[in-house]
């Protein structure tokens, strides 16, 4: 999560819990993954960080609800299961803001593979973020047109 700078060391030594708590308390609704979410590996992201955003207190195994509750904080349209184009993380979420449906697409720099330990990311690949965001944006636009056409019919 947080950068390993001096200012963030207190959060880092506490498994980034203070950072996660602050983001949740601030009312953050969605977030894309960044390269630091992979610092401790993909398994740490999926097994600890995502459930923590979903309300897991770190004791015992997270529930399915805690895992699901944290998914909007780990959007990554260009994070794929190794050797495929199958998403390893949620690509987007749709929120209603003041009565308007808003699609939020997440992506991480393709250079993430060179910024984190390769041992922690052996099960995933990072694709081109621009291609991934454009692909998902088109999908969202097409879905919105279909919904509109059904309402007009």
PDB file of C-alpha atoms in Angstrom:
ATOM      1  CA  UNK A   1       0.000   0.000   0.000  1.00  0.00           C
ATOM      2  CA  UNK A   2       2.000   2.958   1.250  1.00  0.00           C
ATOM      3  CA  UNK A   3       5.370   3.925  -0.104  1.00  0.00           C
ATOM      4  CA  UNK A   4       8.299   2.771   1.970  1.00  0.00           C
ATOM      5  CA  UNK A   5       9.382   6.379   2.601  1.00  0.00           C
ATOM      6  CA  UNK A   6      10.230   7.588   6.100  1.00  0.00           C
ATOM      7  CA  UNK A   7       6.758   9.102   6.492  1.00  0.00           C
ATOM      8  CA  UNK A   8       5.110   5.781   5.702  1.00  0.00           C
ATOM      9  CA  UNK A   9       7.310   3.483   7.782  1.00  0.00           C
ATOM     10  CA  UNK A  10       4.933   3.506  10.743  1.00  0.00           C
ATOM     11  CA  UNK A  11       2.169   2.254   8.484  1.00  0.00           C
ATOM     12  CA  UNK A  12       4.450  -0.246   6.751  1.00  0.00           C
ATOM     13  CA  UNK A  13       5.592  -1.882   9.977  1.00  0.00           C
ATOM     14  CA  UNK A  14       1.908  -2.309  10.852  1.00  0.00           C
ATOM     15  CA  UNK A  15       1.120  -4.084   7.540  1.00  0.00           C
ATOM     16  CA  UNK A  16      -0.275  -0.806   6.135  1.00  0.00           C
ATOM     17  CA  UNK A  17      -3.294  -1.062   8.441  1.00  0.00           C
ATOM     18  CA  UNK A  18      -3.118   2.651   9.408  1.00  0.00           C
ATOM     19  CA  UNK A  19      -3.106   3.624   5.737  1.00  0.00           C
ATOM     20  CA  UNK A  20      -6.021   1.324   4.919  1.00  0.00           C
ATOM     21  CA  UNK A  21      -7.961   2.563   7.977  1.00  0.00           C
ATOM     22  CA  UNK A  22      -7.389   6.193   6.962  1.00  0.00           C
ATOM     23  CA  UNK A  23      -8.518   5.590   3.385  1.00  0.00           C
ATOM     24  CA  UNK A  24     -11.670   3.787   4.518  1.00  0.00           C
ATOM     25  CA  UNK A  25     -12.421   6.455   7.164  1.00  0.00           C
ATOM     26  CA  UNK A  26     -12.003   9.197   4.557  1.00  0.00           C
ATOM     27  CA  UNK A  27     -14.916   7.769   2.598  1.00  0.00           C
ATOM     28  CA  UNK A  28     -12.912   6.385  -0.299  1.00  0.00           C
ATOM     29  CA  UNK A  29     -15.328   4.397  -2.467  1.00  0.00           C
ATOM     30  CA  UNK A  30     -13.023   2.903  -5.106  1.00  0.00           C
ATOM     31  CA  UNK A  31      -9.344   2.614  -5.877  1.00  0.00           C
ATOM     32  CA  UNK A  32      -7.099   1.190  -8.544  1.00  0.00           C
ATOM     33  CA  UNK A  33      -4.179  -0.952  -7.532  1.00  0.00           C
ATOM     34  CA  UNK A  34      -0.758   0.627  -7.723  1.00  0.00           C
ATOM     35  CA  UNK A  35       2.620  -1.015  -7.799  1.00  0.00           C
ATOM     36  CA  UNK A  36       2.913  -0.885  -3.983  1.00  0.00           C
ATOM     37  CA  UNK A  37      -0.113  -3.146  -3.602  1.00  0.00           C
ATOM     38  CA  UNK A  38       2.144  -5.869  -5.027  1.00  0.00           C
ATOM     39  CA  UNK A  39       5.159  -5.167  -2.760  1.00  0.00           C
ATOM     40  CA  UNK A  40       4.393  -8.202  -0.587  1.00  0.00           C
ATOM     41  CA  UNK A  41       3.080 -10.243  -3.522  1.00  0.00           C
ATOM     42  CA  UNK A  42      -0.219 -10.938  -5.220  1.00  0.00           C
ATOM     43  CA  UNK A  43      -1.312 -13.408  -2.548  1.00  0.00           C
ATOM     44  CA  UNK A  44      -0.879 -10.715   0.118  1.00  0.00           C
ATOM     45  CA  UNK A  45      -3.036  -8.362  -1.924  1.00  0.00           C
ATOM     46  CA  UNK A  46      -5.834 -10.878  -2.385  1.00  0.00           C
ATOM     47  CA  UNK A  47      -5.637 -12.606   0.996  1.00  0.00           C
ATOM     48  CA  UNK A  48      -4.907  -9.656   3.304  1.00  0.00           C
ATOM     49  CA  UNK A  49      -5.176  -6.203   1.725  1.00  0.00           C
ATOM     50  CA  UNK A  50      -8.468  -6.634  -0.166  1.00  0.00           C
ATOM     51  CA  UNK A  51     -10.258  -8.248   2.820  1.00  0.00           C
ATOM     52  CA  UNK A  52      -8.850  -5.509   5.085  1.00  0.00           C
ATOM     53  CA  UNK A  53     -10.596  -2.899   2.923  1.00  0.00           C
ATOM     54  CA  UNK A  54     -13.708  -5.051   3.274  1.00  0.00           C
ATOM     55  CA  UNK A  55     -13.660  -4.799   7.059  1.00  0.00           C
ATOM     56  CA  UNK A  56     -11.514  -7.770   8.097  1.00  0.00           C
ATOM     57  CA  UNK A  57      -9.665  -7.034  11.338  1.00  0.00           C
ATOM     58  CA  UNK A  58      -6.677  -9.218  10.520  1.00  0.00           C
ATOM     59  CA  UNK A  59      -7.591 -11.930  13.019  1.00  0.00           C
ATOM     60  CA  UNK A  60      -8.300 -15.379  11.579  1.00  0.00           C
ATOM     61  CA  UNK A  61      -9.376 -15.997   8.024  1.00  0.00           C
ATOM     62  CA  UNK A  62     -11.401 -13.327   6.215  1.00  0.00           C
ATOM     63  CA  UNK A  63     -14.999 -14.091   5.343  1.00  0.00           C
ATOM     64  CA  UNK A  64     -16.316 -14.148   1.784  1.00  0.00           C
ATOM     65  CA  UNK A  65     -18.198 -10.923   2.595  1.00  0.00           C
ATOM     66  CA  UNK A  66     -14.964  -9.223   3.732  1.00  0.00           C
ATOM     67  CA  UNK A  67     -13.207 -10.347   0.569  1.00  0.00           C
ATOM     68  CA  UNK A  68     -16.081  -9.134  -1.621  1.00  0.00           C
ATOM     69  CA  UNK A  69     -16.373  -5.898   0.353  1.00  0.00           C
ATOM     70  CA  UNK A  70     -12.810  -4.963  -0.485  1.00  0.00           C
ATOM     71  CA  UNK A  71     -12.880  -5.639  -4.218  1.00  0.00           C
ATOM     72  CA  UNK A  72     -13.743  -2.060  -5.225  1.00  0.00           C
ATOM     73  CA  UNK A  73     -10.427  -1.004  -3.672  1.00  0.00           C
ATOM     74  CA  UNK A  74      -8.346  -3.220  -5.963  1.00  0.00           C
ATOM     75  CA  UNK A  75      -9.356  -2.451  -9.539  1.00  0.00           C
ATOM     76  CA  UNK A  76      -6.832  -3.586 -12.131  1.00  0.00           C
ATOM     77  CA  UNK A  77      -8.021  -4.016 -15.707  1.00  0.00           C
ATOM     78  CA  UNK A  78      -4.530  -4.853 -16.918  1.00  0.00           C
ATOM     79  CA  UNK A  79      -3.661  -7.450 -14.258  1.00  0.00           C
ATOM     80  CA  UNK A  80      -4.090 -10.901 -15.792  1.00  0.00           C
ATOM     81  CA  UNK A  81      -3.750 -14.492 -14.673  1.00  0.00           C
ATOM     82  CA  UNK A  82      -0.349 -15.694 -15.868  1.00  0.00           C
ATOM     83  CA  UNK A  83      -0.194 -16.449 -19.598  1.00  0.00           C
ATOM     84  CA  UNK A  84      -3.794 -15.358 -20.262  1.00  0.00           C
ATOM     85  CA  UNK A  85      -5.921 -12.280 -20.759  1.00  0.00           C
ATOM     86  CA  UNK A  86      -8.249 -13.430 -17.983  1.00  0.00           C
ATOM     87  CA  UNK A  87      -8.542 -10.702 -15.341  1.00  0.00           C
ATOM     88  CA  UNK A  88      -6.896 -11.515 -12.022  1.00  0.00           C
ATOM     89  CA  UNK A  89      -8.656  -8.566 -10.325  1.00  0.00           C
ATOM     90  CA  UNK A  90     -11.918  -6.687 -10.864  1.00  0.00           C
ATOM     91  CA  UNK A  91     -11.467  -4.454 -13.899  1.00  0.00           C
ATOM     92  CA  UNK A  92     -14.048  -1.837 -12.996  1.00  0.00           C
ATOM     93  CA  UNK A  93     -16.944  -0.919 -10.781  1.00  0.00           C
ATOM     94  CA  UNK A  94     -20.020   1.205 -11.373  1.00  0.00           C
ATOM     95  CA  UNK A  95     -21.204   3.624  -8.705  1.00  0.00           C
ATOM     96  CA  UNK A  96     -24.219   5.900  -8.669  1.00  0.00           C
ATOM     97  CA  UNK A  97     -23.161   9.456  -7.875  1.00  0.00           C
ATOM     98  CA  UNK A  98     -25.947  12.041  -7.471  1.00  0.00           C
ATOM     99  CA  UNK A  99     -28.239   9.835  -9.527  1.00  0.00           C
ATOM    100  CA  UNK A 100     -25.721   9.295 -12.349  1.00  0.00           C
ATOM    101  CA  UNK A 101     -24.098   5.924 -13.015  1.00  0.00           C
ATOM    102  CA  UNK A 102     -20.321   6.346 -13.172  1.00  0.00           C
ATOM    103  CA  UNK A 103     -17.933   3.647 -14.319  1.00  0.00           C
ATOM    104  CA  UNK A 104     -14.494   3.571 -12.712  1.00  0.00           C
ATOM    105  CA  UNK A 105     -11.767   1.548 -14.414  1.00  0.00           C
ATOM    106  CA  UNK A 106      -8.524   0.711 -12.636  1.00  0.00           C
ATOM    107  CA  UNK A 107      -5.105   0.014 -14.091  1.00  0.00           C
ATOM    108  CA  UNK A 108      -1.545  -0.198 -12.823  1.00  0.00           C
ATOM    109  CA  UNK A 109       1.669   0.713 -14.568  1.00  0.00           C
ATOM    110  CA  UNK A 110       2.989  -2.086 -16.752  1.00  0.00           C
ATOM    111  CA  UNK A 111       6.383  -1.469 -15.126  1.00  0.00           C
ATOM    112  CA  UNK A 112       5.059  -2.970 -11.871  1.00  0.00           C
ATOM    113  CA  UNK A 113       6.831  -6.220 -12.736  1.00  0.00           C
ATOM    114  CA  UNK A 114      10.164  -4.365 -12.449  1.00  0.00           C
ATOM    115  CA  UNK A 115       9.241  -2.471  -9.272  1.00  0.00           C
ATOM    116  CA  UNK A 116       8.349  -5.395  -7.004  1.00  0.00           C
ATOM    117  CA  UNK A 117       9.851  -8.755  -6.103  1.00  0.00           C
ATOM    118  CA  UNK A 118       9.310 -11.195  -8.967  1.00  0.00           C
ATOM    119  CA  UNK A 119       8.750 -14.001  -6.447  1.00  0.00           C
ATOM    120  CA  UNK A 120       5.450 -12.439  -5.364  1.00  0.00           C
ATOM    121  CA  UNK A 121       3.954 -12.035  -8.825  1.00  0.00           C
ATOM    122  CA  UNK A 122       4.643 -15.404 -10.472  1.00  0.00           C
ATOM    123  CA  UNK A 123       0.923 -16.104 -11.024  1.00  0.00           C
ATOM    124  CA  UNK A 124       0.075 -12.842 -12.807  1.00  0.00           C
ATOM    125  CA  UNK A 125       1.053 -10.688 -15.769  1.00  0.00           C
ATOM    126  CA  UNK A 126       0.693  -6.938 -16.292  1.00  0.00           C
ATOM    127  CA  UNK A 127      -0.633  -5.788 -19.657  1.00  0.00           C
ATOM    128  CA  UNK A 128      -0.736  -2.417 -21.365  1.00  0.00           C
ATOM    129  CA  UNK A 129      -2.810  -0.111 -19.132  1.00  0.00           C
ATOM    130  CA  UNK A 130      -4.029   2.084 -21.999  1.00  0.00           C
ATOM    131  CA  UNK A 131      -5.261  -0.904 -24.001  1.00  0.00           C
ATOM    132  CA  UNK A 132      -6.979  -2.377 -20.946  1.00  0.00           C
ATOM    133  CA  UNK A 133      -8.714   0.865 -19.935  1.00  0.00           C
ATOM    134  CA  UNK A 134      -9.876   1.503 -23.513  1.00  0.00           C
ATOM    135  CA  UNK A 135     -11.200  -2.063 -23.795  1.00  0.00           C
ATOM    136  CA  UNK A 136     -13.148  -1.841 -20.543  1.00  0.00           C
ATOM    137  CA  UNK A 137     -14.402   1.695 -21.291  1.00  0.00           C
ATOM    138  CA  UNK A 138     -15.817   0.417 -24.598  1.00  0.00           C
ATOM    139  CA  UNK A 139     -17.484  -2.461 -22.762  1.00  0.00           C
ATOM    140  CA  UNK A 140     -19.044  -0.051 -20.255  1.00  0.00           C
ATOM    141  CA  UNK A 141     -20.233   2.233 -23.047  1.00  0.00           C
ATOM    142  CA  UNK A 142     -21.770  -0.722 -24.925  1.00  0.00           C
ATOM    143  CA  UNK A 143     -23.487  -1.922 -21.715  1.00  0.00           C
ATOM    144  CA  UNK A 144     -24.912   1.565 -21.128  1.00  0.00           C
ATOM    145  CA  UNK A 145     -26.305   1.686 -24.692  1.00  0.00           C
ATOM    146  CA  UNK A 146     -27.952  -1.726 -24.237  1.00  0.00           C
ATOM    147  CA  UNK A 147     -29.562  -0.581 -20.968  1.00  0.00           C
ATOM    148  CA  UNK A 148     -30.802   2.595 -22.622  1.00  0.00           C
ATOM    149  CA  UNK A 149     -32.219   0.655 -25.588  1.00  0.00           C
ATOM    150  CA  UNK A 150     -34.087  -1.711 -23.243  1.00  0.00           C
ATOM    151  CA  UNK A 151     -35.614   1.262 -21.401  1.00  0.00           C
ATOM    152  CA  UNK A 152     -36.630   2.920 -24.695  1.00  0.00           C
ATOM    153  CA  UNK A 153     -38.199  -0.278 -26.058  1.00  0.00           C
TER     154      UNK A 153
END
